[in-house]
Amino acid sequence: MTDFTKTMHHETTRVSPLEVFIAFLKLGLTSFGGPIAHLGYFRSEFVERRRWLDDRSYSDLVALCQFLPGPASSQVGMALGLGRAGWLGLLAAWVGFTLPSAIALILFAFGIAEYQGLAQSGWVHGLKVVAVAIVAQAVWGMAKSLCPDRPRAALAILAALLTIILPSAMGQIAAITVAGLLGWRGLKIAQPGGGHAHSYPVSRKLGIVALLLFAAPLILLPLRAAATGSSTISLLEGVYRSGALVFGGGHVVLPLLQAAVVPSGIVGNADFLAGYGAAQAVPGPLFTFSAYLGAIAQGPLHGWFGGLALLATIFLPAFFMLIAALPFWEGLRHRAGIQTAMAGINAGVVGILVSALYDPVWTSAIHSKSDFGLALLSFGLLTVGRVPPALVVLLAGLSGWVMAMGS
């Protein structure tokens, strides 16, 4: 069997929702370091190890999700689950990746004292360090396949510089846009042969319905809250709006959530900040911070029900936008002009990863020579030793704990 046939076999073989759930549950338990690091973990698991898709298709999907509002890494996971196991696969991917951190933060909201110093513990610092190696591995692998010539390498550098100058979600969108336009106008590349689209069970009609469902709560919930004066409706509206109107996800959503829950007294500012600290110590998407807010909220929504309700509310717009975009994206990305633009965008994604590797991944984790040594060792285990990422994460956590005990 040739390499091409093997790749085709891997990309066309469907798997069970249970297999998708187990794969994403493992990532949900070990994916520390924020959304950029999550994309590195996903690439290691689904591009290199499982071969569910190739680098080009993965980067195309990442580029799409960077354009959409909501948590990009979670949307990439939803799309991977949908493409491999249908709608149950999408649900399995989201639940597996999201549930561990959501449960941990709900438990913290119940006042578990042991979590107070978690964000500053040695083993969590070790997990931040290994995120440097994970992102570096992603940059290394994607650069080799997506920036194989000088023009695309230049686009990657330009995108990295733009995101350093504009360190925000808008800076990322600007970098992708500029790289795509320059690629469309200036790149001369051979069109890939033998390519094929990934199959998503989403029609264009369903995509339009999803777009309408995305927009409806943004209009109806504020009207309902104003008409009834309900604090619960106001809370749901604020959380949905936070998930719907934030590009880049992660830390960008925190100010909007704070404005939605603190001034009204639903959550005290001290409790909000305590939960934010705990959210840094758990794996998975930072959007699960909403589960903590729902669990600790004052009012009808609280406890487990409140936590799960706000968790679903903040992710719902990301789901709607992904479904709205996928059928049109798959139809466009295989046209010659779009492929040239996508070659530029793919190079821009590499540049964004380079920028993120420095800030916030490197700056938040590497503070000493021992930190750098642990990151270098982790990188070597991943790239040279081909050690499974989950095992490298565990070793880094233990190493961070040992280093903290010795200091």
mmCIF file of C-alpha atoms in Angstrom:
data_model
loop_
_atom_site.group_PDB
_atom_site.id
_atom_site.type_symbol
_atom_site.label_atom_id
_atom_site.label_comp_id
_atom_site.label_asym_id
_atom_site.label_seq_id
_atom_site.Cartn_x
_atom_site.Cartn_y
_atom_site.Cartn_z
ATOM 1 C CA MET A 1 0.000 0.000 0.000
ATOM 2 C CA THR A 2 1.491 3.355 -1.032
ATOM 3 C CA ASP A 3 1.816 6.324 1.345
ATOM 4 C CA PHE A 4 -0.898 8.175 -0.583
ATOM 5 C CA THR A 5 -3.268 5.192 -0.334
ATOM 6 C CA LYS A 6 -2.554 4.930 3.373
ATOM 7 C CA THR A 7 -3.362 8.606 3.849
ATOM 8 C CA MET A 8 -6.600 8.243 1.895
ATOM 9 C CA HIS A 9 -7.531 5.203 3.985
ATOM 10 C CA HIS A 10 -6.935 7.069 7.240
ATOM 11 C CA GLU A 11 -8.887 10.136 6.105
ATOM 12 C CA THR A 12 -11.924 8.270 4.764
ATOM 13 C CA THR A 13 -12.350 5.651 7.512
ATOM 14 C CA ARG A 14 -15.022 6.723 9.987
ATOM 15 C CA VAL A 15 -14.690 5.948 13.671
ATOM 16 C CA SER A 16 -17.203 5.507 16.475
ATOM 17 C CA PRO A 17 -18.343 8.407 18.693
ATOM 18 C CA LEU A 18 -16.904 6.477 21.646
ATOM 19 C CA GLU A 19 -13.451 6.487 20.057
ATOM 20 C CA VAL A 20 -13.774 10.227 19.431
ATOM 21 C CA PHE A 21 -14.844 10.764 23.054
ATOM 22 C CA ILE A 22 -11.900 8.784 24.448
ATOM 23 C CA ALA A 23 -9.409 10.624 22.237
ATOM 24 C CA PHE A 24 -10.710 14.048 23.269
ATOM 25 C CA LEU A 25 -11.118 13.055 26.915
ATOM 26 C CA LYS A 26 -7.402 12.289 27.031
ATOM 27 C CA LEU A 27 -6.719 15.727 25.563
ATOM 28 C CA GLY A 28 -9.208 17.332 27.950
ATOM 29 C CA LEU A 29 -7.240 15.884 30.858
ATOM 30 C CA THR A 30 -3.789 16.871 29.586
ATOM 31 C CA SER A 31 -4.097 19.926 27.301
ATOM 32 C CA PHE A 32 -2.668 22.758 29.373
ATOM 33 C CA GLY A 33 -1.361 26.040 28.003
ATOM 34 C CA GLY A 34 -4.261 27.827 26.308
ATOM 35 C CA PRO A 35 -5.815 27.683 22.820
ATOM 36 C CA ILE A 36 -2.589 27.864 20.809
ATOM 37 C CA ALA A 37 -1.106 25.019 22.840
ATOM 38 C CA HIS A 38 -4.367 23.083 22.371
ATOM 39 C CA LEU A 39 -3.947 23.325 18.607
ATOM 40 C CA GLY A 40 -0.478 21.880 19.031
ATOM 41 C CA TYR A 41 -1.838 18.967 21.054
ATOM 42 C CA PHE A 42 -4.541 18.398 18.427
ATOM 43 C CA ARG A 43 -1.982 18.327 15.634
ATOM 44 C CA SER A 44 0.178 15.794 17.484
ATOM 45 C CA GLU A 45 -2.814 13.549 18.143
ATOM 46 C CA PHE A 46 -4.889 13.792 14.964
ATOM 47 C CA VAL A 47 -2.399 14.735 12.229
ATOM 48 C CA GLU A 48 0.725 12.867 13.310
ATOM 49 C CA ARG A 49 -0.489 9.954 15.421
ATOM 50 C CA ARG A 50 -4.009 9.092 14.236
ATOM 51 C CA ARG A 51 -3.659 10.611 10.723
ATOM 52 C CA TRP A 52 -7.277 11.702 10.634
ATOM 53 C CA LEU A 53 -6.219 14.518 8.260
ATOM 54 C CA ASP A 54 -3.059 16.036 6.802
ATOM 55 C CA ASP A 55 -1.245 19.243 7.733
ATOM 56 C CA ARG A 56 -2.820 21.245 4.924
ATOM 57 C CA SER A 57 -6.379 20.254 5.797
ATOM 58 C CA TYR A 58 -5.716 20.810 9.487
ATOM 59 C CA SER A 59 -4.281 24.259 8.896
ATOM 60 C CA ASP A 60 -7.240 25.135 6.646
ATOM 61 C CA LEU A 61 -9.584 24.199 9.486
ATOM 62 C CA VAL A 62 -7.543 26.198 12.001
ATOM 63 C CA ALA A 63 -7.630 29.226 9.682
ATOM 64 C CA LEU A 64 -11.417 28.998 9.404
ATOM 65 C CA CYS A 65 -11.901 28.763 13.171
ATOM 66 C CA GLN A 66 -9.562 31.716 13.738
ATOM 67 C CA PHE A 67 -12.013 33.798 11.679
ATOM 68 C CA LEU A 68 -15.056 32.668 13.664
ATOM 69 C CA PRO A 69 -16.151 34.053 17.043
ATOM 70 C CA GLY A 70 -15.663 31.742 19.981
ATOM 71 C CA PRO A 71 -12.924 29.376 21.209
ATOM 72 C CA ALA A 72 -10.962 28.352 18.111
ATOM 73 C CA SER A 73 -9.498 25.167 19.585
ATOM 74 C CA SER A 74 -12.909 23.907 20.709
ATOM 75 C CA GLN A 75 -14.361 24.629 17.267
ATOM 76 C CA VAL A 76 -11.513 22.721 15.633
ATOM 77 C CA GLY A 77 -12.284 19.812 17.959
ATOM 78 C CA MET A 78 -16.006 19.940 17.122
ATOM 79 C CA ALA A 79 -15.237 19.879 13.395
ATOM 80 C CA LEU A 80 -12.830 16.957 13.794
ATOM 81 C CA GLY A 81 -15.471 14.991 15.687
ATOM 82 C CA LEU A 82 -18.154 15.875 13.141
ATOM 83 C CA GLY A 83 -15.975 14.830 10.212
ATOM 84 C CA ARG A 84 -14.999 11.503 11.744
ATOM 85 C CA ALA A 85 -18.170 10.329 13.492
ATOM 86 C CA GLY A 86 -21.048 12.627 12.509
ATOM 87 C CA TRP A 87 -23.174 14.666 14.898
ATOM 88 C CA LEU A 88 -22.610 12.306 17.819
ATOM 89 C CA GLY A 89 -18.904 12.632 17.096
ATOM 90 C CA LEU A 90 -19.152 16.414 17.376
ATOM 91 C CA LEU A 91 -20.900 16.080 20.732
ATOM 92 C CA ALA A 92 -18.412 13.448 21.900
ATOM 93 C CA ALA A 93 -15.443 15.666 20.981
ATOM 94 C CA TRP A 94 -16.880 18.687 22.790
ATOM 95 C CA VAL A 95 -17.867 16.749 25.917
ATOM 96 C CA GLY A 96 -14.562 14.881 26.119
ATOM 97 C CA PHE A 97 -12.447 18.010 25.728
ATOM 98 C CA THR A 98 -14.592 20.268 27.916
ATOM 99 C CA LEU A 99 -15.873 18.090 30.757
ATOM 100 C CA PRO A 100 -12.677 17.641 32.850
ATOM 101 C CA SER A 101 -12.011 21.352 33.371
ATOM 102 C CA ALA A 102 -15.722 22.146 33.773
ATOM 103 C CA ILE A 103 -16.092 19.569 36.560
ATOM 104 C CA ALA A 104 -12.913 20.782 38.268
ATOM 105 C CA LEU A 105 -14.079 24.404 38.239
ATOM 106 C CA ILE A 106 -17.559 23.529 39.495
ATOM 107 C CA LEU A 107 -15.964 21.627 42.384
ATOM 108 C CA PHE A 108 -13.770 24.624 43.088
ATOM 109 C CA ALA A 109 -16.860 26.791 43.198
ATOM 110 C CA PHE A 110 -18.135 24.598 46.026
ATOM 111 C CA GLY A 111 -15.213 25.804 48.106
ATOM 112 C CA ILE A 112 -12.641 23.010 47.961
ATOM 113 C CA ALA A 113 -9.787 24.540 49.920
ATOM 114 C CA GLU A 114 -7.070 22.481 48.245
ATOM 115 C CA TYR A 115 -7.579 24.394 45.009
ATOM 116 C CA GLN A 116 -6.586 27.747 46.513
ATOM 117 C CA GLY A 117 -2.871 27.385 45.726
ATOM 118 C CA LEU A 118 -3.262 25.230 42.644
ATOM 119 C CA ALA A 119 -2.393 27.856 40.047
ATOM 120 C CA GLN A 120 0.961 28.522 41.742
ATOM 121 C CA SER A 121 1.937 24.892 42.378
ATOM 122 C CA GLY A 122 5.089 23.358 40.963
ATOM 123 C CA TRP A 123 3.366 20.678 38.933
ATOM 124 C CA VAL A 124 1.156 23.240 37.199
ATOM 125 C CA HIS A 125 4.274 25.237 36.339
ATOM 126 C CA GLY A 126 5.727 22.092 34.806
ATOM 127 C CA LEU A 127 2.611 21.769 32.678
ATOM 128 C CA LYS A 128 3.042 25.354 31.486
ATOM 129 C CA VAL A 129 6.629 24.552 30.531
ATOM 130 C CA VAL A 130 5.634 21.495 28.500
ATOM 131 C CA ALA A 131 3.159 23.700 26.601
ATOM 132 C CA VAL A 132 6.240 25.516 25.228
ATOM 133 C CA ALA A 133 7.498 22.231 23.786
ATOM 134 C CA ILE A 134 4.085 21.321 22.373
ATOM 135 C CA VAL A 135 3.719 24.646 20.563
ATOM 136 C CA ALA A 136 7.337 24.522 19.370
ATOM 137 C CA GLN A 137 6.699 21.059 17.920
ATOM 138 C CA ALA A 138 3.593 22.368 16.137
ATOM 139 C CA VAL A 139 5.532 25.338 14.716
ATOM 140 C CA TRP A 140 8.360 23.093 13.563
ATOM 141 C CA GLY A 141 6.121 20.551 11.850
ATOM 142 C CA MET A 142 3.732 23.032 10.257
ATOM 143 C CA ALA A 143 6.549 25.296 9.035
ATOM 144 C CA LYS A 144 8.177 22.411 7.166
ATOM 145 C CA SER A 145 4.994 21.549 5.293
ATOM 146 C CA LEU A 146 3.279 24.949 4.977
ATOM 147 C CA CYS A 147 6.272 27.271 4.465
ATOM 148 C CA PRO A 148 8.452 25.251 2.066
ATOM 149 C CA ASP A 149 9.715 28.257 0.079
ATOM 150 C CA ARG A 150 11.013 31.767 0.702
ATOM 151 C CA PRO A 151 7.808 33.687 -0.183
ATOM 152 C CA ARG A 152 5.692 31.690 2.271
ATOM 153 C CA ALA A 153 8.401 31.860 4.939
ATOM 154 C CA ALA A 154 8.351 35.648 4.474
ATOM 155 C CA LEU A 155 4.572 35.687 4.918
ATOM 156 C CA ALA A 156 4.947 33.708 8.151
ATOM 157 C CA ILE A 157 7.484 36.213 9.462
ATOM 158 C CA LEU A 158 5.234 39.119 8.468
ATOM 159 C CA ALA A 159 2.271 37.528 10.269
ATOM 160 C CA ALA A 160 4.391 36.966 13.368
ATOM 161 C CA LEU A 161 5.495 40.609 13.362
ATOM 162 C CA LEU A 162 1.914 41.848 12.936
ATOM 163 C CA THR A 163 0.680 39.803 15.888
ATOM 164 C CA ILE A 164 3.583 41.016 18.011
ATOM 165 C CA ILE A 165 2.765 44.643 17.136
ATOM 166 C CA LEU A 166 -0.991 44.043 17.609
ATOM 167 C CA PRO A 167 -1.180 41.527 20.485
ATOM 168 C CA SER A 168 -4.924 40.878 20.328
ATOM 169 C CA ALA A 169 -7.501 38.741 18.567
ATOM 170 C CA MET A 170 -7.918 41.536 16.009
ATOM 171 C CA GLY A 171 -4.179 41.383 15.367
ATOM 172 C CA GLN A 172 -4.493 37.679 14.565
ATOM 173 C CA ILE A 173 -7.384 38.331 12.186
ATOM 174 C CA ALA A 174 -5.409 41.154 10.525
ATOM 175 C CA ALA A 175 -2.370 38.891 10.105
ATOM 176 C CA ILE A 176 -4.443 36.126 8.504
ATOM 177 C CA THR A 177 -6.203 38.617 6.220
ATOM 178 C CA VAL A 178 -2.968 40.247 5.045
ATOM 179 C CA ALA A 179 -1.276 36.884 4.495
ATOM 180 C CA GLY A 180 -4.275 35.629 2.526
ATOM 181 C CA LEU A 181 -4.439 38.723 0.295
ATOM 182 C CA LEU A 182 -0.696 38.693 -0.375
ATOM 183 C CA GLY A 183 -0.838 34.967 -1.075
ATOM 184 C CA TRP A 184 -3.761 35.412 -3.453
ATOM 185 C CA ARG A 185 -2.033 38.221 -5.347
ATOM 186 C CA GLY A 186 1.592 37.124 -5.265
ATOM 187 C CA LEU A 187 2.110 33.419 -4.644
ATOM 188 C CA LYS A 188 2.842 31.108 -7.568
ATOM 189 C CA ILE A 189 2.422 27.541 -6.385
ATOM 190 C CA ALA A 190 1.648 24.229 -8.006
ATOM 191 C CA GLN A 191 -1.933 23.235 -7.297
ATOM 192 C CA PRO A 192 -1.983 20.037 -5.201
ATOM 193 C CA GLY A 193 -3.165 16.977 -7.051
ATOM 194 C CA GLY A 194 -5.313 14.173 -5.769
ATOM 195 C CA GLY A 195 -6.809 16.287 -3.034
ATOM 196 C CA HIS A 196 -10.247 15.622 -1.686
ATOM 197 C CA ALA A 197 -12.651 17.428 0.592
ATOM 198 C CA HIS A 198 -13.415 16.226 4.081
ATOM 199 C CA SER A 199 -17.009 15.151 4.413
ATOM 200 C CA TYR A 200 -19.199 17.043 6.862
ATOM 201 C CA PRO A 201 -22.905 16.150 7.126
ATOM 202 C CA VAL A 202 -23.930 19.818 6.843
ATOM 203 C CA SER A 203 -25.971 21.158 3.930
ATOM 204 C CA ARG A 204 -26.013 24.803 2.890
ATOM 205 C CA LYS A 205 -29.643 25.082 4.020
ATOM 206 C CA LEU A 206 -28.645 23.809 7.456
ATOM 207 C CA GLY A 207 -25.758 26.281 7.472
ATOM 208 C CA ILE A 208 -28.161 29.173 6.850
ATOM 209 C CA VAL A 209 -30.472 27.901 9.608
ATOM 210 C CA ALA A 210 -27.506 27.748 11.986
ATOM 211 C CA LEU A 211 -26.590 31.346 11.151
ATOM 212 C CA LEU A 212 -30.144 32.476 11.956
ATOM 213 C CA LEU A 213 -30.066 30.513 15.215
ATOM 214 C CA PHE A 214 -26.774 32.221 16.067
ATOM 215 C CA ALA A 215 -28.268 35.678 15.569
ATOM 216 C CA ALA A 216 -31.670 35.092 17.190
ATOM 217 C CA PRO A 217 -30.538 35.030 20.875
ATOM 218 C CA LEU A 218 -28.503 38.210 20.348
ATOM 219 C CA ILE A 219 -31.779 39.973 19.489
ATOM 220 C CA LEU A 220 -34.380 38.098 21.528
ATOM 221 C CA LEU A 221 -32.585 37.636 24.871
ATOM 222 C CA PRO A 222 -31.982 41.385 25.495
ATOM 223 C CA LEU A 223 -35.617 42.115 24.587
ATOM 224 C CA ARG A 224 -36.833 39.368 26.917
ATOM 225 C CA ALA A 225 -34.584 40.560 29.744
ATOM 226 C CA ALA A 226 -35.808 44.169 29.366
ATOM 227 C CA ALA A 227 -39.450 43.085 29.276
ATOM 228 C CA THR A 228 -39.309 40.774 32.314
ATOM 229 C CA GLY A 229 -36.494 42.242 34.400
ATOM 230 C CA SER A 230 -35.342 38.682 35.022
ATOM 231 C CA SER A 231 -31.815 38.394 36.399
ATOM 232 C CA THR A 232 -31.607 34.853 35.028
ATOM 233 C CA ILE A 233 -32.402 35.963 31.471
ATOM 234 C CA SER A 234 -29.929 38.830 31.859
ATOM 235 C CA LEU A 235 -27.260 36.371 32.984
ATOM 236 C CA LEU A 236 -27.903 34.039 30.045
ATOM 237 C CA GLU A 237 -27.893 37.000 27.645
ATOM 238 C CA GLY A 238 -24.562 38.291 28.961
ATOM 239 C CA VAL A 239 -22.885 34.895 28.791
ATOM 240 C CA TYR A 240 -24.247 34.128 25.294
ATOM 241 C CA ARG A 241 -23.131 37.553 24.061
ATOM 242 C CA SER A 242 -19.667 36.974 25.524
ATOM 243 C CA GLY A 243 -19.337 33.731 23.565
ATOM 244 C CA ALA A 244 -20.830 35.198 20.399
ATOM 245 C CA LEU A 245 -18.892 38.417 20.015
ATOM 246 C CA VAL A 246 -15.377 37.463 21.097
ATOM 247 C CA PHE A 247 -12.762 36.532 18.513
ATOM 248 C CA GLY A 248 -9.764 34.553 19.703
ATOM 249 C CA GLY A 249 -11.462 33.123 22.786
ATOM 250 C CA GLY A 250 -9.523 32.441 25.954
ATOM 251 C CA HIS A 251 -8.539 35.451 28.018
ATOM 252 C CA VAL A 252 -10.331 37.830 25.649
ATOM 253 C CA VAL A 253 -13.704 36.666 26.995
ATOM 254 C CA LEU A 254 -12.935 37.406 30.654
ATOM 255 C CA PRO A 255 -13.682 41.175 30.684
ATOM 256 C CA LEU A 256 -17.061 40.559 29.028
ATOM 257 C CA LEU A 257 -17.942 37.834 31.520
ATOM 258 C CA GLN A 258 -16.901 40.083 34.386
ATOM 259 C CA ALA A 259 -19.172 42.838 33.078
ATOM 260 C CA ALA A 260 -22.013 40.319 32.760
ATOM 261 C CA VAL A 261 -21.898 38.953 36.323
ATOM 262 C CA VAL A 262 -20.067 41.300 38.704
ATOM 263 C CA PRO A 263 -21.933 44.676 38.460
ATOM 264 C CA SER A 264 -25.277 42.934 38.936
ATOM 265 C CA GLY A 265 -24.021 41.157 42.070
ATOM 266 C CA ILE A 266 -24.615 37.678 40.631
ATOM 267 C CA VAL A 267 -20.945 36.905 41.374
ATOM 268 C CA GLY A 268 -18.724 38.985 43.655
ATOM 269 C CA ASN A 269 -15.516 40.401 42.213
ATOM 270 C CA ALA A 270 -13.337 38.516 44.719
ATOM 271 C CA ASP A 271 -15.042 35.241 43.811
ATOM 272 C CA PHE A 272 -14.667 36.079 40.119
ATOM 273 C CA LEU A 273 -10.903 36.619 40.499
ATOM 274 C CA ALA A 274 -10.509 33.469 42.606
ATOM 275 C CA GLY A 275 -12.210 31.433 39.902
ATOM 276 C CA TYR A 276 -10.029 33.017 37.254
ATOM 277 C CA GLY A 277 -6.952 31.902 39.198
ATOM 278 C CA ALA A 278 -8.281 28.354 39.394
ATOM 279 C CA ALA A 279 -9.069 28.379 35.674
ATOM 280 C CA GLN A 280 -5.349 28.781 34.960
ATOM 281 C CA ALA A 281 -4.658 25.494 36.752
ATOM 282 C CA VAL A 282 -6.965 23.229 34.764
ATOM 283 C CA PRO A 283 -6.580 21.811 31.254
ATOM 284 C CA GLY A 284 -8.962 22.377 28.378
ATOM 285 C CA PRO A 285 -10.638 25.561 27.098
ATOM 286 C CA LEU A 286 -10.764 28.669 29.280
ATOM 287 C CA PHE A 287 -14.414 29.098 28.275
ATOM 288 C CA THR A 288 -15.173 26.478 30.956
ATOM 289 C CA PHE A 289 -14.697 29.344 33.414
ATOM 290 C CA SER A 290 -18.403 29.933 32.733
ATOM 291 C CA ALA A 291 -19.157 26.661 34.563
ATOM 292 C CA TYR A 292 -17.530 28.084 37.689
ATOM 293 C CA LEU A 293 -19.576 31.286 37.385
ATOM 294 C CA GLY A 294 -22.809 29.338 36.994
ATOM 295 C CA ALA A 295 -22.021 27.142 39.995
ATOM 296 C CA ILE A 296 -21.194 30.047 42.311
ATOM 297 C CA ALA A 297 -23.861 32.465 41.042
ATOM 298 C CA GLN A 298 -26.462 33.949 43.369
ATOM 299 C CA GLY A 299 -29.965 33.299 42.071
ATOM 300 C CA PRO A 300 -32.046 30.539 40.499
ATOM 301 C CA LEU A 301 -29.091 29.371 38.402
ATOM 302 C CA HIS A 302 -26.442 27.957 40.719
ATOM 303 C CA GLY A 303 -24.690 24.742 41.666
ATOM 304 C CA TRP A 304 -24.303 21.917 39.172
ATOM 305 C CA PHE A 305 -27.317 22.980 37.132
ATOM 306 C CA GLY A 306 -26.149 26.577 36.893
ATOM 307 C CA GLY A 307 -22.626 25.535 35.994
ATOM 308 C CA LEU A 308 -23.721 23.233 33.196
ATOM 309 C CA ALA A 309 -26.315 25.741 31.949
ATOM 310 C CA LEU A 310 -23.780 28.563 31.542
ATOM 311 C CA LEU A 311 -21.252 26.125 30.078
ATOM 312 C CA ALA A 312 -23.702 25.194 27.313
ATOM 313 C CA THR A 313 -24.733 28.840 26.842
ATOM 314 C CA ILE A 314 -21.237 30.167 26.194
ATOM 315 C CA PHE A 315 -20.355 27.401 23.727
ATOM 316 C CA LEU A 316 -23.649 27.512 21.816
ATOM 317 C CA PRO A 317 -22.743 30.448 19.522
ATOM 318 C CA ALA A 318 -19.425 28.783 18.651
ATOM 319 C CA PHE A 319 -21.351 25.668 17.589
ATOM 320 C CA PHE A 320 -23.837 27.651 15.491
ATOM 321 C CA MET A 321 -21.108 29.635 13.705
ATOM 322 C CA LEU A 322 -19.078 26.520 12.925
ATOM 323 C CA ILE A 323 -22.090 24.772 11.379
ATOM 324 C CA ALA A 324 -22.986 27.939 9.461
ATOM 325 C CA ALA A 325 -19.493 28.228 7.961
ATOM 326 C CA LEU A 326 -18.524 24.623 7.178
ATOM 327 C CA PRO A 327 -20.687 23.926 4.088
ATOM 328 C CA PHE A 328 -19.632 27.141 2.360
ATOM 329 C CA TRP A 329 -15.991 26.798 3.409
ATOM 330 C CA GLU A 330 -15.697 23.296 1.967
ATOM 331 C CA GLY A 331 -17.151 24.458 -1.333
ATOM 332 C CA LEU A 332 -14.771 27.407 -1.663
ATOM 333 C CA ARG A 333 -11.447 26.090 -0.408
ATOM 334 C CA HIS A 334 -10.855 23.765 -3.404
ATOM 335 C CA ARG A 335 -11.027 26.496 -6.076
ATOM 336 C CA ALA A 336 -7.690 27.510 -7.605
ATOM 337 C CA GLY A 337 -7.831 31.143 -6.459
ATOM 338 C CA ILE A 338 -8.916 30.150 -2.959
ATOM 339 C CA GLN A 339 -6.117 27.584 -2.765
ATOM 340 C CA THR A 340 -3.531 30.254 -3.528
ATOM 341 C CA ALA A 341 -5.007 32.537 -0.886
ATOM 342 C CA MET A 342 -5.138 29.612 1.558
ATOM 343 C CA ALA A 343 -1.439 28.939 0.962
ATOM 344 C CA GLY A 344 -0.800 32.467 2.205
ATOM 345 C CA ILE A 345 -3.225 32.057 5.102
ATOM 346 C CA ASN A 346 -1.582 28.781 6.098
ATOM 347 C CA ALA A 347 1.771 30.553 6.217
ATOM 348 C CA GLY A 348 0.116 33.265 8.310
ATOM 349 C CA VAL A 349 -1.140 30.651 10.769
ATOM 350 C CA VAL A 350 2.452 29.461 11.206
ATOM 351 C CA GLY A 351 3.491 33.050 11.906
ATOM 352 C CA ILE A 352 0.756 33.426 14.510
ATOM 353 C CA LEU A 353 2.003 30.242 16.176
ATOM 354 C CA VAL A 354 5.552 31.649 16.196
ATOM 355 C CA SER A 355 4.336 34.825 17.877
ATOM 356 C CA ALA A 356 2.249 32.911 20.416
ATOM 357 C CA LEU A 357 5.190 30.616 21.154
ATOM 358 C CA TYR A 358 6.955 33.669 22.551
ATOM 359 C CA ASP A 359 3.989 35.459 24.138
ATOM 360 C CA PRO A 360 2.107 34.199 26.059
ATOM 361 C CA VAL A 361 3.417 30.603 26.031
ATOM 362 C CA TRP A 362 7.157 31.248 26.575
ATOM 363 C CA THR A 363 6.854 34.396 28.717
ATOM 364 C CA SER A 364 4.402 32.762 31.141
ATOM 365 C CA ALA A 365 6.420 29.557 31.579
ATOM 366 C CA ILE A 366 10.190 30.065 31.131
ATOM 367 C CA HIS A 367 11.663 31.956 34.076
ATOM 368 C CA SER A 368 14.962 30.143 34.696
ATOM 369 C CA LYS A 369 17.598 27.878 33.156
ATOM 370 C CA SER A 370 15.896 24.844 34.678
ATOM 371 C CA ASP A 371 12.619 25.834 33.006
ATOM 372 C CA PHE A 372 14.404 26.114 29.657
ATOM 373 C CA GLY A 373 16.093 22.762 30.232
ATOM 374 C CA LEU A 374 12.765 21.076 30.968
ATOM 375 C CA ALA A 375 11.206 22.640 27.864
ATOM 376 C CA LEU A 376 14.160 21.509 25.720
ATOM 377 C CA LEU A 377 13.990 17.979 27.156
ATOM 378 C CA SER A 378 10.234 17.826 26.491
ATOM 379 C CA PHE A 379 10.754 19.039 22.926
ATOM 380 C CA GLY A 380 13.387 16.362 22.361
ATOM 381 C CA LEU A 381 11.149 13.631 23.748
ATOM 382 C CA LEU A 382 8.321 14.729 21.448
ATOM 383 C CA THR A 383 10.277 15.248 18.226
ATOM 384 C CA VAL A 384 13.262 12.894 18.483
ATOM 385 C CA GLY A 385 12.035 10.275 20.938
ATOM 386 C CA ARG A 386 8.476 10.200 19.540
ATOM 387 C CA VAL A 387 7.195 9.806 23.100
ATOM 388 C CA PRO A 388 3.373 10.141 23.341
ATOM 389 C CA PRO A 389 2.372 13.712 24.326
ATOM 390 C CA ALA A 390 0.293 12.527 27.304
ATOM 391 C CA LEU A 391 3.361 10.842 28.827
ATOM 392 C CA VAL A 392 5.550 13.899 28.209
ATOM 393 C CA VAL A 393 2.919 16.074 29.921
ATOM 394 C CA LEU A 394 2.916 13.751 32.941
ATOM 395 C CA LEU A 395 6.720 13.740 33.162
ATOM 396 C CA ALA A 396 6.855 17.534 32.902
ATOM 397 C CA GLY A 397 4.282 17.931 35.662
ATOM 398 C CA LEU A 398 6.257 15.634 37.953
ATOM 399 C CA SER A 399 9.494 17.431 37.060
ATOM 400 C CA GLY A 400 7.937 20.792 37.898
ATOM 401 C CA TRP A 401 6.786 19.425 41.241
ATOM 402 C CA VAL A 402 10.296 18.083 42.017
ATOM 403 C CA MET A 403 11.931 21.380 41.043
ATOM 404 C CA ALA A 404 9.509 23.294 43.283
ATOM 405 C CA MET A 405 10.259 20.957 46.202
ATOM 406 C CA GLY A 406 13.975 21.532 45.756
ATOM 407 C CA SER A 407 13.780 25.325 45.591
#
